[in-house]
Short mmCIF file of C-alpha atoms in Angstrom, two decimals:
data_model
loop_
_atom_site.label_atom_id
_atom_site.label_comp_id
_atom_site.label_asym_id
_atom_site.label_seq_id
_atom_site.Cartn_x
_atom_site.Cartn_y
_atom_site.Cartn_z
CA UNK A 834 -67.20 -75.25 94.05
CA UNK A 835 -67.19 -78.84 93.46
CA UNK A 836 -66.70 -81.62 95.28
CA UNK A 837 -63.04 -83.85 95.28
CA UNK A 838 -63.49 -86.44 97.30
CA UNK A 839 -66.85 -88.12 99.40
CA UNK A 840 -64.93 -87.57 102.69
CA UNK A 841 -62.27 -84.84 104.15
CA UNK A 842 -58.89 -83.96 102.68
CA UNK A 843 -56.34 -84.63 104.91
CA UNK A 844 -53.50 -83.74 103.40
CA UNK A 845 -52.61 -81.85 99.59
CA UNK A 846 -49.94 -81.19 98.16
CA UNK A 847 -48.70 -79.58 94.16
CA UNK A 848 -45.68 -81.40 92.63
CA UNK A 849 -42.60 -79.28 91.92
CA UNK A 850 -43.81 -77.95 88.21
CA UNK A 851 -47.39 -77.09 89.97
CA UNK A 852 -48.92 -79.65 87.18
CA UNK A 853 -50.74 -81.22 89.65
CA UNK A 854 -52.42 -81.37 93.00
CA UNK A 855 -52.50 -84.78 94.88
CA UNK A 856 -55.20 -85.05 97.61
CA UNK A 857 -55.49 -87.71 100.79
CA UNK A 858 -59.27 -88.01 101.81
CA UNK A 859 -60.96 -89.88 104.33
CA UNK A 860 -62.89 -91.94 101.65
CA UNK A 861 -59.60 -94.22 101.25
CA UNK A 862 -58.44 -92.78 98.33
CA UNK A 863 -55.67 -90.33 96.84
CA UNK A 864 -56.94 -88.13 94.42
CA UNK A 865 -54.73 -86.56 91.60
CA UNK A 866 -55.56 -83.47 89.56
CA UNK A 867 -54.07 -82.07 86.89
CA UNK A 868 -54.00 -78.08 87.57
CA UNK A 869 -55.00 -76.83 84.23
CA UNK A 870 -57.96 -79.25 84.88
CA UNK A 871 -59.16 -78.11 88.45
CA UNK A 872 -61.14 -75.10 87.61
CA UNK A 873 -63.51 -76.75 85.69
CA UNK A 874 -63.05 -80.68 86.39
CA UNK A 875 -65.39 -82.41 88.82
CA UNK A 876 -63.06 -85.46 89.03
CA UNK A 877 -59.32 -86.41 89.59
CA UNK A 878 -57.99 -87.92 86.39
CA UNK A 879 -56.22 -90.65 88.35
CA UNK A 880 -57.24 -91.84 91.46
CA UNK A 881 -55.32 -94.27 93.74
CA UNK A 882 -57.50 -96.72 95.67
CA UNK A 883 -56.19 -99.56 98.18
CA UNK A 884 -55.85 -98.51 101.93
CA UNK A 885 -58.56 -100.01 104.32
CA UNK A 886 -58.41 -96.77 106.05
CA UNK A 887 -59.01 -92.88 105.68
CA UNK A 888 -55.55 -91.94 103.95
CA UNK A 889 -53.81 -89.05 106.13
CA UNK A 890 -50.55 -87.83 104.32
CA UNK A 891 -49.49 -88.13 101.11
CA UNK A 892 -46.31 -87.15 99.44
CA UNK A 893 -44.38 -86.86 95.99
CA UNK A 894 -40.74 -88.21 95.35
CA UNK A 895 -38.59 -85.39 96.43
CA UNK A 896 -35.69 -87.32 94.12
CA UNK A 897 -37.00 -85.84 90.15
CA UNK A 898 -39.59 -88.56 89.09
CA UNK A 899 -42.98 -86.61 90.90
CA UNK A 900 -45.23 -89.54 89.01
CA UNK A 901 -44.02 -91.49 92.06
CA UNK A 902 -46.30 -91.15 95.29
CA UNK A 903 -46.39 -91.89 98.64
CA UNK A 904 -49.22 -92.34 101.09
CA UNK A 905 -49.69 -92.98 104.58
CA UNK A 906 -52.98 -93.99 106.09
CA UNK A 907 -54.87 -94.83 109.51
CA UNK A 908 -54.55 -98.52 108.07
CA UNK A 909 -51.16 -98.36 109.19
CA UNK A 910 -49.59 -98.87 106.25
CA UNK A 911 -47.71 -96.72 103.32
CA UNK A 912 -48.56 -97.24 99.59
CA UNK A 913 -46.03 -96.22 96.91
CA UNK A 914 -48.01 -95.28 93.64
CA UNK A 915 -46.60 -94.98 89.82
CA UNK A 916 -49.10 -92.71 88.32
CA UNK A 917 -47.64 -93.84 84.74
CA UNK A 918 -48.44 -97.19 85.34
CA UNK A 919 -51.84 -98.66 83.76
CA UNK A 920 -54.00 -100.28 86.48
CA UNK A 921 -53.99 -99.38 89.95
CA UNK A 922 -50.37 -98.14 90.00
CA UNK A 923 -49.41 -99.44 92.94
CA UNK A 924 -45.72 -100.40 92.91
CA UNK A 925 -44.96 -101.11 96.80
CA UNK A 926 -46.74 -101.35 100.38
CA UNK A 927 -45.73 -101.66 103.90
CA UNK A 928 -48.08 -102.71 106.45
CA UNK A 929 -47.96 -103.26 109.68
#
């Protein structure tokens, strides 16, 4: 076993092509793993940092781009996420 995140998941879910697993944790951050990698990686390969509070749901684009990612978090607000982009990949929030 290994540890994902330093707080609970909240929500997980695989993208379409089950080439990765995106995780919402308590810590304030979305974790995402590439599959191949989770058997034997310790740590996401990207992670998404930027709510204030323990992120609770987290979804991919239903619409054919999956690098695009939602997340929802006790902070009241939702984060959209571009896990091509360089940097934090944030592309969008809402907050309340």
């Amino acid at each position: 076993t290994w540890r994902a995140h330093h707080n609970a998941i909240f929500d997980l879910v695989w993208s379409k092509d089950s080439e990765y697993l995106t995780t919402a944790s308590g810590d304030q951050s979305i974790g995402l793993w590439a599959t191949e990698l989770v058997r034997d990686a310790a740590y996401p390969f990207r992670v998404f940092q930027g709510h204030t509070g323990s992120v609770k749901s987290v979804s991919h684009c239903p619409h054919g781009n999956e690098d695009i990612i939602a997340s929802g978090g006790r902070d009241n607000a939702i984060f959209l996420w571009d896990a091509r982009c360089h940097g934090d990949g944030l592309i969008h929030s809402i907050q309340n």
